[in-house]
Amino acid sequence: MSILVDENTKVICQGITGNAGTFHSLKCREYGTAMVGGVTPGKGGQDVEGMPVFDTVEEAVSETGANATMIFVPPPFTADAILEAVDAGIGVIAAITEGVPVVDMVRVYEKVKASDSILIGPNCPGLITPGSCKIGIMPGYIHNVGKVGVMSRSGTLTYEAVWQTSNLGLGQSTCVGLGGDPIVGTSFIDLFKLYEQDDQTEAILMIGEIGGTAEEEAAAYVKEHVTKPVAAFIAGRTAPPGKRMGHAGAIISGGKGTATEKVAALEDAGIVVAPTPADMGDAVVKAMAK
Amino acid sequence: MKIHEYQGKELFRQAGVPVLEGIVASSAGEAVAAYEKLGGKIAVVKSQIHAGGRGKGTVKDNPDQRGVVVCKSADEVKAAAEGLLGKTLVTIQTGEEGKTVNKVFVEAGCDIARELYLGVVLDRAAAKPVLMVSTEGGVEIETVAEETPELIFKEHFDPAIGLEAFQVRKICKKMGISGAAAKAAFKFLPAMCRFFVDYDCEMAEVNPLVITGDDQMIALDAKISFDGNALFRHKNLLEYRDLTEEEPSEVRANDAGLSYVKLDGNIGCLVNGAGLAMSTMDIIKYHGGEPANFLDVGGSASAEQVAEAFEIILSDPNCKGILVNIFGGIARCTTIAGALIEASKKIGFDVPLVVRLEGTEVEEGRKMLEESDVAVINAVDITDAAKKIVEAAG
């Protein structure tokens, strides 16, 4: 098995008629994802390379049986698009869009948590179960079917980790990009719960970054509840305080959220921490050998 | 985006958050005129820079000149304004280099009975905004948080509803605010929470928040920053942006849609993705080098953006070498390679260039570089790249 998505997942794209929406819907379909259609308000009835376009998510769900969505709508409309997907009962919502106002996400977060939907992102690369379902913008070919569950707050750094685990012959069960914003729909802990239950996942690699306390909370959870080998990497060990490193969430403020604190918490929980981004794959191997 | 205290107070006034009368001045003459207009009794001359700690901060080369001065005469106002305007103020938040004071805010004095702290920020763990109030006003809140966290009282609130009445009662009880002052709190605290939401603030801090001798609550300071992602619905705030407060190369990068932070080292970095960019800095340092910058060209970088990125990196005189680290996802290696070749023709690289390409269209990208006449040091992976650039940059 895998987590969240597999070969039975039927995916629509909200914002399918935009440049990025079209491009990545096609890439996902090429990879083998069951892309069953898309939504752009006002463009219902059109067709994107054989994928039908609907005006509303509700309509798309009833016509196609979609149970996952990939959101590419512009930032001012992203919160609304997520809420529409929740309302339509979509199980897995991946919001790729970068630049969503934080106040919008406060509202969305509450609604998502009160629903049965799972939100990945925003400001994330999406998620992929190699060999069966890719929802998002990651390059498909670097992935191999395998045993490592990879989760990360950063996009390209995930690719780096995936590439290393592929080259080491470990492969991945499911890779999830959580997103680089201060508020995202899914936390490391949410995924630890799923990976722990998943037969295919034999080890878990968590890639965090400076800012916030998500990694510390995850470490505490791992210490108590996770039996599988866990490896980690924290980006931003050398980042100066008070400077935002690209991601809105990646900022050390008030002396909190430093890499040193995070690494200490992770090591205390028995997690193998990679000293540099080049050692993420090795860290997984070490964790599995422990 | 950060704004100045005097600008924040303009917004406070409009939002019904009580502030004192004040006038901004760019010269000593203007400052004196402002003092006379405010009644000519007690006034406070406050330097306007985008950093906190101004009261305890001092002017470079003149340690007797503080960043905030209480004045009782026109002569004192003139001396304070002259001592501050055009000078460099160093506070605990500016770093050693300090910040130039271009404006001062001349504000009427008031009779202070109590000094409190108030801040509204986002609590990431709770995914909700939180109002924080403390009895320890006028000091660094980080210090309070560390030494006496029990003196900070927090109330989360729903952005759609704002602060509930019972939450104001709880805070007043804990802070020992009663009578007419509590009545003032019922206006002040919800107004601040509403302000935070309405303007999409990243942070709205009032330190100190004072209770006057006649039980009024007044914002004596205003430290505000806005969520850059929400500025599209607050076009009116853009006029408050003070470019003189920002690093010119960062402004230029921002205009080009690049995420760039200038640092003190000598190895320029051009990377796609924030996490990879941060870890590229980390690994350079791990192998003994010092990054000159953080630069994320983003996922869908165009050739123009990449060329601009090279120009910005090379405009830093400290830069002794550039490391390009690309893991192509949406960004294609061919785009980066093409832009690199273009940039080389246009501006020329007079420093060593180490390139590590991986991901989408990597073979084609590598081939383009090989066939060009740009002198590139190729790297096979991220460690190799870091070692090579550290060596090449000396």
mmCIF file of C-alpha atoms in Angstrom, chain A residues 23-24 27 75-76 98-107 109-110 137-139 141-142 153-157 159-161 163-164 180-183 209-213 217 233-240 242-251 253-255 275-279, chain B residues 2 122-129 142 146 157-160 196-197 200-202 226-230 232-233 247 250 259 261-263 271-283 285-287 291 294 296 299 325 327-330 332 356 358-362 381-383:
data_model
loop_
_atom_site.group_PDB
_atom_site.id
_atom_site.type_symbol
_atom_site.label_atom_id
_atom_site.label_comp_id
_atom_site.label_asym_id
_atom_site.label_seq_id
_atom_site.Cartn_x
_atom_site.Cartn_y
_atom_site.Cartn_z
ATOM 1 C CA PHE A 23 0.893 21.973 -18.160
ATOM 2 C CA HIS A 24 0.932 20.012 -14.920
ATOM 3 C CA LYS A 27 2.429 15.948 -16.917
ATOM 4 C CA PRO A 75 -3.571 33.332 -4.575
ATOM 5 C CA PRO A 76 -6.559 35.687 -4.098
ATOM 6 C CA GLU A 98 2.181 30.057 -3.599
ATOM 7 C CA GLY A 99 1.347 33.409 -1.958
ATOM 8 C CA VAL A 100 -1.936 32.762 -0.129
ATOM 9 C CA PRO A 101 -2.623 35.379 2.597
ATOM 10 C CA VAL A 102 -2.235 33.929 6.080
ATOM 11 C CA VAL A 103 -5.550 35.269 7.358
ATOM 12 C CA ASP A 104 -7.289 33.335 4.568
ATOM 13 C CA MET A 105 -5.592 30.157 5.736
ATOM 14 C CA VAL A 106 -6.780 30.661 9.335
ATOM 15 C CA ARG A 107 -10.346 30.448 8.050
ATOM 16 C CA TYR A 109 -7.654 25.547 8.320
ATOM 17 C CA GLU A 110 -10.614 25.442 10.733
ATOM 18 C CA ILE A 137 4.699 19.610 -9.911
ATOM 19 C CA MET A 138 7.544 17.274 -8.955
ATOM 20 C CA PRO A 139 9.554 15.642 -11.760
ATOM 21 C CA TYR A 141 11.230 10.270 -13.169
ATOM 22 C CA ILE A 142 13.362 10.797 -10.040
ATOM 23 C CA ARG A 153 8.296 21.666 3.993
ATOM 24 C CA SER A 154 10.363 22.413 0.909
ATOM 25 C CA GLY A 155 9.904 21.480 -2.755
ATOM 26 C CA THR A 156 13.255 21.159 -4.488
ATOM 27 C CA LEU A 157 14.901 19.876 -1.333
ATOM 28 C CA TYR A 159 13.570 16.231 -4.990
ATOM 29 C CA GLU A 160 17.118 16.116 -3.687
ATOM 30 C CA ALA A 161 16.097 13.644 -0.968
ATOM 31 C CA TRP A 163 16.914 11.401 -5.809
ATOM 32 C CA GLN A 164 19.286 10.227 -3.081
ATOM 33 C CA GLY A 180 6.431 26.422 3.143
ATOM 34 C CA ASP A 181 3.756 28.709 4.616
ATOM 35 C CA PRO A 182 3.142 29.496 8.298
ATOM 36 C CA ILE A 183 -0.204 27.679 8.177
ATOM 37 C CA GLU A 209 13.430 23.995 7.972
ATOM 38 C CA ILE A 210 13.969 26.879 10.362
ATOM 39 C CA GLY A 211 10.974 28.784 11.752
ATOM 40 C CA GLY A 212 7.999 27.677 13.797
ATOM 41 C CA THR A 213 7.965 24.622 16.037
ATOM 42 C CA GLU A 217 6.355 18.854 17.980
ATOM 43 C CA PHE A 233 17.251 17.047 7.827
ATOM 44 C CA ILE A 234 16.784 20.678 8.823
ATOM 45 C CA ALA A 235 17.446 23.390 6.244
ATOM 46 C CA GLY A 236 18.716 26.783 7.348
ATOM 47 C CA ARG A 237 21.390 25.972 9.931
ATOM 48 C CA THR A 238 23.316 29.041 8.830
ATOM 49 C CA ALA A 239 20.392 31.400 8.224
ATOM 50 C CA PRO A 240 20.615 34.680 10.178
ATOM 51 C CA GLY A 242 15.009 37.893 11.501
ATOM 52 C CA LYS A 243 15.543 37.316 7.769
ATOM 53 C CA ARG A 244 12.859 35.496 5.861
ATOM 54 C CA MET A 245 14.451 32.797 3.723
ATOM 55 C CA GLY A 246 12.038 32.703 0.817
ATOM 56 C CA HIS A 247 9.282 30.734 2.506
ATOM 57 C CA ALA A 248 7.003 32.888 4.636
ATOM 58 C CA GLY A 249 7.378 30.228 7.304
ATOM 59 C CA ALA A 250 11.164 30.112 7.252
ATOM 60 C CA ILE A 251 12.171 32.824 9.655
ATOM 61 C CA SER A 253 12.037 35.223 15.231
ATOM 62 C CA GLY A 254 12.335 35.990 18.911
ATOM 63 C CA GLY A 255 15.117 33.409 19.200
ATOM 64 C CA PRO A 275 24.465 16.966 8.784
ATOM 65 C CA THR A 276 24.242 18.266 5.223
ATOM 66 C CA PRO A 277 21.644 18.036 2.437
ATOM 67 C CA ALA A 278 23.965 15.580 0.672
ATOM 68 C CA ASP A 279 23.532 13.056 3.507
ATOM 69 C CA LYS B 2 7.290 47.108 7.515
ATOM 70 C CA LEU B 122 -0.135 34.677 14.265
ATOM 71 C CA ASP B 123 0.250 31.627 16.498
ATOM 72 C CA ARG B 124 1.403 29.078 13.953
ATOM 73 C CA ALA B 125 0.923 26.082 16.202
ATOM 74 C CA ALA B 126 -2.703 27.032 16.870
ATOM 75 C CA ALA B 127 -3.249 28.325 13.315
ATOM 76 C CA LYS B 128 -4.967 31.367 14.771
ATOM 77 C CA PRO B 129 -4.120 34.967 15.556
ATOM 78 C CA GLU B 142 11.530 38.507 24.319
ATOM 79 C CA GLU B 146 12.174 34.124 28.710
ATOM 80 C CA PHE B 157 -9.390 34.856 18.482
ATOM 81 C CA ASP B 158 -11.344 34.019 15.378
ATOM 82 C CA PRO B 159 -10.495 36.538 12.631
ATOM 83 C CA ALA B 160 -14.107 36.651 11.478
ATOM 84 C CA PHE B 196 -4.663 43.069 12.734
ATOM 85 C CA VAL B 197 -7.218 41.199 10.621
ATOM 86 C CA ASP B 200 -3.635 41.522 7.064
ATOM 87 C CA CYS B 201 -0.859 42.217 9.541
ATOM 88 C CA GLU B 202 2.052 39.909 10.105
ATOM 89 C CA PHE B 226 2.044 43.393 6.830
ATOM 90 C CA ASP B 227 1.686 40.009 5.166
ATOM 91 C CA GLY B 228 3.283 40.600 1.774
ATOM 92 C CA ASN B 229 0.985 37.982 0.238
ATOM 93 C CA ALA B 230 -2.081 40.068 1.108
ATOM 94 C CA PHE B 232 -3.000 42.859 -3.383
ATOM 95 C CA ARG B 233 -6.068 43.818 -1.355
ATOM 96 C CA GLU B 247 18.678 46.803 0.960
ATOM 97 C CA GLU B 250 16.835 43.095 -2.263
ATOM 98 C CA SER B 259 13.610 35.943 -3.426
ATOM 99 C CA VAL B 261 18.628 38.094 0.971
ATOM 100 C CA LYS B 262 22.054 39.704 1.096
ATOM 101 C CA LEU B 263 24.567 38.121 3.448
ATOM 102 C CA VAL B 271 19.339 28.131 -6.488
ATOM 103 C CA ASN B 272 15.770 27.120 -7.289
ATOM 104 C CA GLY B 273 13.522 26.594 -4.292
ATOM 105 C CA ALA B 274 13.778 28.149 -0.834
ATOM 106 C CA GLY B 275 14.643 24.962 1.040
ATOM 107 C CA LEU B 276 17.352 23.959 -1.407
ATOM 108 C CA ALA B 277 18.676 27.539 -1.385
ATOM 109 C CA MET B 278 18.926 27.492 2.411
ATOM 110 C CA SER B 279 20.629 24.101 2.420
ATOM 111 C CA THR B 280 23.030 25.229 -0.282
ATOM 112 C CA MET B 281 24.103 28.032 2.061
ATOM 113 C CA ASP B 282 24.407 25.461 4.842
ATOM 114 C CA ILE B 283 26.612 23.094 2.871
ATOM 115 C CA LYS B 285 29.435 26.846 5.293
ATOM 116 C CA TYR B 286 29.871 23.182 6.250
ATOM 117 C CA HIS B 287 32.794 22.968 3.822
ATOM 118 C CA PRO B 291 27.593 32.462 1.411
ATOM 119 C CA PHE B 294 20.310 33.583 -0.308
ATOM 120 C CA ASP B 296 15.717 31.500 -4.854
ATOM 121 C CA GLY B 299 9.904 27.395 -9.695
ATOM 122 C CA ASN B 325 22.547 24.664 -7.791
ATOM 123 C CA PHE B 327 17.204 20.674 -9.189
ATOM 124 C CA GLY B 328 14.797 21.175 -12.031
ATOM 125 C CA GLY B 329 11.168 20.453 -11.332
ATOM 126 C CA ILE B 330 9.073 23.068 -13.039
ATOM 127 C CA ARG B 332 14.022 23.332 -16.559
ATOM 128 C CA ARG B 356 25.391 21.634 -10.540
ATOM 129 C CA GLU B 358 19.892 17.908 -11.935
ATOM 130 C CA GLY B 359 16.269 17.210 -12.816
ATOM 131 C CA THR B 360 14.073 18.195 -15.743
ATOM 132 C CA GLU B 361 15.986 18.362 -19.069
ATOM 133 C CA VAL B 362 19.327 17.908 -17.322
ATOM 134 C CA ASP B 381 26.382 16.592 -6.780
ATOM 135 C CA ILE B 382 25.776 19.109 -4.026
ATOM 136 C CA THR B 383 28.835 18.168 -1.939
#
